GROMACS .gro file of C-alpha atoms in nm:
model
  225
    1UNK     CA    1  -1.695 -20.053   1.920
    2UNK     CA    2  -1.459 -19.901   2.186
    3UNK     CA    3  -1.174 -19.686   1.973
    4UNK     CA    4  -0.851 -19.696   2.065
    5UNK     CA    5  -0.654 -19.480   2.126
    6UNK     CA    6  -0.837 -19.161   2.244
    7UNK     CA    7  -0.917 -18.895   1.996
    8UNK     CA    8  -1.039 -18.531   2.019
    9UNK     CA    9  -1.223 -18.293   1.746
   10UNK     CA   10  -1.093 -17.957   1.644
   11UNK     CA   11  -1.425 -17.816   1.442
   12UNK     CA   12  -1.462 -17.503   1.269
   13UNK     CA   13  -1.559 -17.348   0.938
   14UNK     CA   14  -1.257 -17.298   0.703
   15UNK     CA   15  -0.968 -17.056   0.703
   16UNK     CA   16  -1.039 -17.010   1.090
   17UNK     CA   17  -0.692 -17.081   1.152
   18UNK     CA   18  -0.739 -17.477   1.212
   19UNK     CA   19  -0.407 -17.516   1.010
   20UNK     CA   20  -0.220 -17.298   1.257
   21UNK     CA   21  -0.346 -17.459   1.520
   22UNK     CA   22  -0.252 -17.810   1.422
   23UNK     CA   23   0.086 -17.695   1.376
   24UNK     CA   24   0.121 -17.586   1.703
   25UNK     CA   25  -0.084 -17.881   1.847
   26UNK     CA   26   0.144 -18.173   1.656
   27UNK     CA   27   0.428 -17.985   1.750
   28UNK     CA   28   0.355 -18.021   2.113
   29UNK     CA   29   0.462 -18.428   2.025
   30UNK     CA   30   0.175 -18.445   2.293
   31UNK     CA   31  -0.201 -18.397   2.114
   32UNK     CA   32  -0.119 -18.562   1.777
   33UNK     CA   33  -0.146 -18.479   1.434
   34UNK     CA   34  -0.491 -18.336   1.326
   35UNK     CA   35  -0.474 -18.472   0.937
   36UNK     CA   36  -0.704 -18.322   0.730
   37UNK     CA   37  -1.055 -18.469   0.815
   38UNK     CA   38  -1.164 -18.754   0.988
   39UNK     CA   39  -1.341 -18.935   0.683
   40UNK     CA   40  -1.351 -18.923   0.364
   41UNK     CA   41  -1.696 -18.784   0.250
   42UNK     CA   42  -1.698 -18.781  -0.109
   43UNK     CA   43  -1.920 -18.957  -0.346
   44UNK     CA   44  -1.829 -19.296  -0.369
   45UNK     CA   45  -1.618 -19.346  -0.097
   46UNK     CA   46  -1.494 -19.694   0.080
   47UNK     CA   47  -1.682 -19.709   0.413
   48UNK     CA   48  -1.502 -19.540   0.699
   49UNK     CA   49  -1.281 -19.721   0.920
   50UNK     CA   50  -1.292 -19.493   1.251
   51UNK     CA   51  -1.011 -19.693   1.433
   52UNK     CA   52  -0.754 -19.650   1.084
   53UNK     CA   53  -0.865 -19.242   1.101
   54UNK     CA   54  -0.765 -19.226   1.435
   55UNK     CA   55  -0.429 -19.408   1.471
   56UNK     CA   56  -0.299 -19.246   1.158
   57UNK     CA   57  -0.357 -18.925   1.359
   58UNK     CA   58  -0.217 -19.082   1.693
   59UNK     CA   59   0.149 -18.970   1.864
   60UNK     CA   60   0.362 -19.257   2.048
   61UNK     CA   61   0.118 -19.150   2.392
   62UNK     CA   62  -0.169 -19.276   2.209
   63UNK     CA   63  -0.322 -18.922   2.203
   64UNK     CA   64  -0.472 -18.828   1.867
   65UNK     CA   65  -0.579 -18.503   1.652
   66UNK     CA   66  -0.869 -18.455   1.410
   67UNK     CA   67  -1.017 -18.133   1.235
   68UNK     CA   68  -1.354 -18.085   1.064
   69UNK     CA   69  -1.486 -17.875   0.900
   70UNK     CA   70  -1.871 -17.787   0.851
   71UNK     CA   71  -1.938 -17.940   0.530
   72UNK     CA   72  -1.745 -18.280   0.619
   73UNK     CA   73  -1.931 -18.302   0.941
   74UNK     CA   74  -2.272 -18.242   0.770
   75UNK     CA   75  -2.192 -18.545   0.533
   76UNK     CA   76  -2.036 -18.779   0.791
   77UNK     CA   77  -2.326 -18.727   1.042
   78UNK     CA   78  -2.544 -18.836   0.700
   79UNK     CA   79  -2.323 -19.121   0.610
   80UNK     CA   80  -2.339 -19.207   1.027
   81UNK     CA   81  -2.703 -19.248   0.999
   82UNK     CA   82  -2.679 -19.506   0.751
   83UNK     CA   83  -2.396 -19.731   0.903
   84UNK     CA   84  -2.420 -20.040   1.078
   85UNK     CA   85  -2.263 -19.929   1.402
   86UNK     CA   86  -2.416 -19.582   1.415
   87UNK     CA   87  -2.554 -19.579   1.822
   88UNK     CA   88  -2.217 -19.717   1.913
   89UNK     CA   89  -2.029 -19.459   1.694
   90UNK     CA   90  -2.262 -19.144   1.796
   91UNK     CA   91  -2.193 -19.291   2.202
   92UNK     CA   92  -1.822 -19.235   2.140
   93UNK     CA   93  -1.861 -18.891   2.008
   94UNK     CA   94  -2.087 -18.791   2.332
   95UNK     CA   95  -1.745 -18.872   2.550
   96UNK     CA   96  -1.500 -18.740   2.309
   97UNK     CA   97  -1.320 -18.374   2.358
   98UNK     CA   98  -1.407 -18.130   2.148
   99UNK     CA   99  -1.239 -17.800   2.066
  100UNK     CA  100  -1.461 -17.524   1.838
  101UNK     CA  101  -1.218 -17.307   1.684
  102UNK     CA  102  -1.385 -16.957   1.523
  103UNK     CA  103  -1.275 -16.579   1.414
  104UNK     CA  104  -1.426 -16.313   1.573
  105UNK     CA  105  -1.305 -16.149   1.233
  106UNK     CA  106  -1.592 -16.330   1.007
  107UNK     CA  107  -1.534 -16.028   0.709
  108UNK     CA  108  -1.130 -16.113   0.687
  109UNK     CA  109  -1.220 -16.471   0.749
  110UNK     CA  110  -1.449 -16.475   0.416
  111UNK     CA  111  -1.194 -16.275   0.209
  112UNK     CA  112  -0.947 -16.545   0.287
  113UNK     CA  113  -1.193 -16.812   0.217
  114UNK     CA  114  -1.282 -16.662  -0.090
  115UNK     CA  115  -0.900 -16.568  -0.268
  116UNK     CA  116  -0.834 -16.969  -0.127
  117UNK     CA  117  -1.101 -17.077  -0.392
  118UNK     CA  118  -1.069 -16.778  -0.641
  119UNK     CA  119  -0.878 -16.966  -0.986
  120UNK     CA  120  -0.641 -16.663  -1.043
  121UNK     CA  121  -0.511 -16.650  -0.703
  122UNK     CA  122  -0.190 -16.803  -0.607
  123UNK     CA  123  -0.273 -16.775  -0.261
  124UNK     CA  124  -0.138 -17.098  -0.130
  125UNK     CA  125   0.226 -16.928  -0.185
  126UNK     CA  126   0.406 -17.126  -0.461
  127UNK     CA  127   0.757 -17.277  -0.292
  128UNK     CA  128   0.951 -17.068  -0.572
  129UNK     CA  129   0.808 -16.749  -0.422
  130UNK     CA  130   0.627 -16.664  -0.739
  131UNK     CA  131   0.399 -16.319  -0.742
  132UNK     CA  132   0.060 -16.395  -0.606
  133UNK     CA  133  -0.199 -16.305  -0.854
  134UNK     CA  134  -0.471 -16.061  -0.740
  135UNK     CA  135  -0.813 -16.182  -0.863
  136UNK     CA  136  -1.092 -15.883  -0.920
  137UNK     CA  137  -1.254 -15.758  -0.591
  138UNK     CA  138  -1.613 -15.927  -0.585
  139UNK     CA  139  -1.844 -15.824  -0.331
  140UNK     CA  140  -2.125 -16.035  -0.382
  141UNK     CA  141  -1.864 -16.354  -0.334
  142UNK     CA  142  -1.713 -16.228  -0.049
  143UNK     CA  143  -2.096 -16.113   0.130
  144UNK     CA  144  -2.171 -16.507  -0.002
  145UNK     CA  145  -1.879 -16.661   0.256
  146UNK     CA  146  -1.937 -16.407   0.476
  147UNK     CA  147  -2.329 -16.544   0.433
  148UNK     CA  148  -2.159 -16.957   0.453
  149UNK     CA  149  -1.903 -16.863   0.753
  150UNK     CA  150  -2.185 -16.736   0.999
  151UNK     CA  151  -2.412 -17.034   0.875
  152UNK     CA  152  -2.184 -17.314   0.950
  153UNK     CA  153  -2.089 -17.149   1.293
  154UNK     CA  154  -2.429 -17.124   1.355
  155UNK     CA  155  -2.491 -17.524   1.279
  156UNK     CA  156  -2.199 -17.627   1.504
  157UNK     CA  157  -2.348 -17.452   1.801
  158UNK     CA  158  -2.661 -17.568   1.700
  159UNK     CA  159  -2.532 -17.909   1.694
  160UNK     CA  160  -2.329 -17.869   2.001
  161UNK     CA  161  -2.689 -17.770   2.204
  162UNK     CA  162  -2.868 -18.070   2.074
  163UNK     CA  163  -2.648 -18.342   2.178
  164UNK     CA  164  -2.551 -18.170   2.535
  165UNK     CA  165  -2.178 -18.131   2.385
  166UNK     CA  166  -1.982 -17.792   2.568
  167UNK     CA  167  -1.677 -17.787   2.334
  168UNK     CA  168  -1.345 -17.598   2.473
  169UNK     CA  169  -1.454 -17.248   2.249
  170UNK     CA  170  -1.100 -17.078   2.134
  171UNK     CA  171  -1.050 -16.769   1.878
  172UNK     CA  172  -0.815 -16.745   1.606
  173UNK     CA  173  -0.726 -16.406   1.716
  174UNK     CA  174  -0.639 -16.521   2.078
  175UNK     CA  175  -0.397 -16.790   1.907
  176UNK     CA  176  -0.244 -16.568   1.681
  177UNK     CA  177  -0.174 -16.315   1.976
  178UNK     CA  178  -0.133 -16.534   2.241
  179UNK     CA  179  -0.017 -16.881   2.097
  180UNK     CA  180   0.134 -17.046   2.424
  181UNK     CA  181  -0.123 -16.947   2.622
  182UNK     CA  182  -0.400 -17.054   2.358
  183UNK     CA  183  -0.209 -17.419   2.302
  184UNK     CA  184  -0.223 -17.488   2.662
  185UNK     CA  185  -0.586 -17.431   2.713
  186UNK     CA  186  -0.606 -17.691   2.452
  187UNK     CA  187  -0.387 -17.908   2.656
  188UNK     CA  188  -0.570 -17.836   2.964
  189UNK     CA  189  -0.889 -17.909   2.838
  190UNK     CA  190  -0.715 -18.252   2.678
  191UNK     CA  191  -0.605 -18.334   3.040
  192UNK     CA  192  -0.270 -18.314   2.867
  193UNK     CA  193   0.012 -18.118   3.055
  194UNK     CA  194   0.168 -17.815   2.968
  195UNK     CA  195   0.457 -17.688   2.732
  196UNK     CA  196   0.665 -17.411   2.806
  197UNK     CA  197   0.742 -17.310   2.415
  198UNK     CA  198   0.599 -17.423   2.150
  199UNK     CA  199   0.812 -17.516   1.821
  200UNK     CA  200   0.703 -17.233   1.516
  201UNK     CA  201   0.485 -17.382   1.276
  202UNK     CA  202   0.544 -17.387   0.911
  203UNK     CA  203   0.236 -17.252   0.824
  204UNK     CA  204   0.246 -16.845   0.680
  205UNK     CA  205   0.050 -16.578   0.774
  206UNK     CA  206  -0.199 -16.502   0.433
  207UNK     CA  207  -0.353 -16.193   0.504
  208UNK     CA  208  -0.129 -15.951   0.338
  209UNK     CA  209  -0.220 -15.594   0.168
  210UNK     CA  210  -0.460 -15.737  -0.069
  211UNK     CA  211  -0.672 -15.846   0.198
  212UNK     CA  212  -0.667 -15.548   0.367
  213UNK     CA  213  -0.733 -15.355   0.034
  214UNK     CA  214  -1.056 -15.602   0.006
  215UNK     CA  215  -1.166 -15.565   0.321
  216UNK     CA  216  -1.174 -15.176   0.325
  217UNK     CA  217  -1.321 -15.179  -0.033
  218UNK     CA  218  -1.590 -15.425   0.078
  219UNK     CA  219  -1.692 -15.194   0.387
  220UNK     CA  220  -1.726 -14.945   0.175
  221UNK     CA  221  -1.982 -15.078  -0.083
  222UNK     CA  222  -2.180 -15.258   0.187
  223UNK     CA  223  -2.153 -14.979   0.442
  224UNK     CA  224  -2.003 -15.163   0.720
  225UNK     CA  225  -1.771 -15.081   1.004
   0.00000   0.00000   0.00000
């Protein structure tokens, strides 16, 4: 099973910024559209078509964009074991680009993480520009994702080692301070040429005071600098 056309992996553990950098990437009209996830993992689902995944995510070059995350990988690596075509499928991954995107911030990381999944926070920012809702500070939640976050990074590289991958390794806080330059690493590493600007993504920036407020409250309680 030879896919075309040529794909490449953005992995990390959520709210590292992989929306950000998508933006940026499909903007480039040159590194496609990372969608969402390359399969759909849940219970019950159709058997995945790796070919469909990848030309939904393709631009007009024939270069396309996927994200994972952690948990997805876990479950398609589980559901890859059990397929038909497994060795040819894991033979394609050993050749395809990957790019490991991670915050060197894992405490502001897991406060994001955690408001993203807490019911009484609005923190996807409602198109009418409603007030977001602060949910209670929780520091055994927040020292939980902080817990999951430095798990999951730990079973990428993990994963990386065993199979002889060396993914292109990029921080959130180098693309949020240095987006051009960050993109065209990307690029580089995609054998893709350069921009010189990059189009502003739509995606907004979701720290705000509450996080900070969380953050220095959780520091406090667990004693951390």
């Amino acid at each position: 099973m030879t896919p075309s056309p040529p794909f490449y992996l953005i992995c990390a553990v959520q709210r590292a910024g992989t929306r950000l950098l998508c933006e940026y990437l499909a903007g480039t009209r040159r590194a496609g559209l990372p969608p969402g996830a390359l399969f759909d993992m849940s219970i019950g689902a159709a058997p995945f078509d790796m070919n469909a995944a990848i030309r939904d995510a393709s631009t007009p070059g024939g270069m396309a964009g996927l994200r994972m995350f952690w948990n997805g990988w876990e479950a398609f690596l589980a559901r890859l074991a059990d397929a038909d075509n497994s060795g040819a499928a894991k033979e394609i991954l050993r050749a395809v680009p990957f790019v490991w995107l991670r915050r060197h911030d894992t405490l502001r990381q897991a406060v994001s993480f955690w408001r993203a999944t807490t019911p009484r926070d609005q923190f996807r920012r409602p198109s009418d520009s409603s007030r977001v809702n602060a949910p209670e500070f929780d520091a055994p939640a927040i020292r939980r994702f902080v817990e999951l976050i430095e798990s999951q990074d730990a079973r990428w590289g993990r994963w990386f080692d065993e199979n002889g991958i060396v993914p292109l390794e990029i921080a959130y806080e180098d693309l949020d301070r240095h987006p051009a330059r960050t993109v065209n690493r990307v690029l580089e590493h995609l054998g893709v040429r350069a921009v010189v600007t990059l189009t502003q993504p739509t995606v907004k920036r979701q720290a705000d005071r509450l996080t900070e407020q969380y953050v220095e409250q959780y520091k406090t309680i667990e004693g951390v600098s």
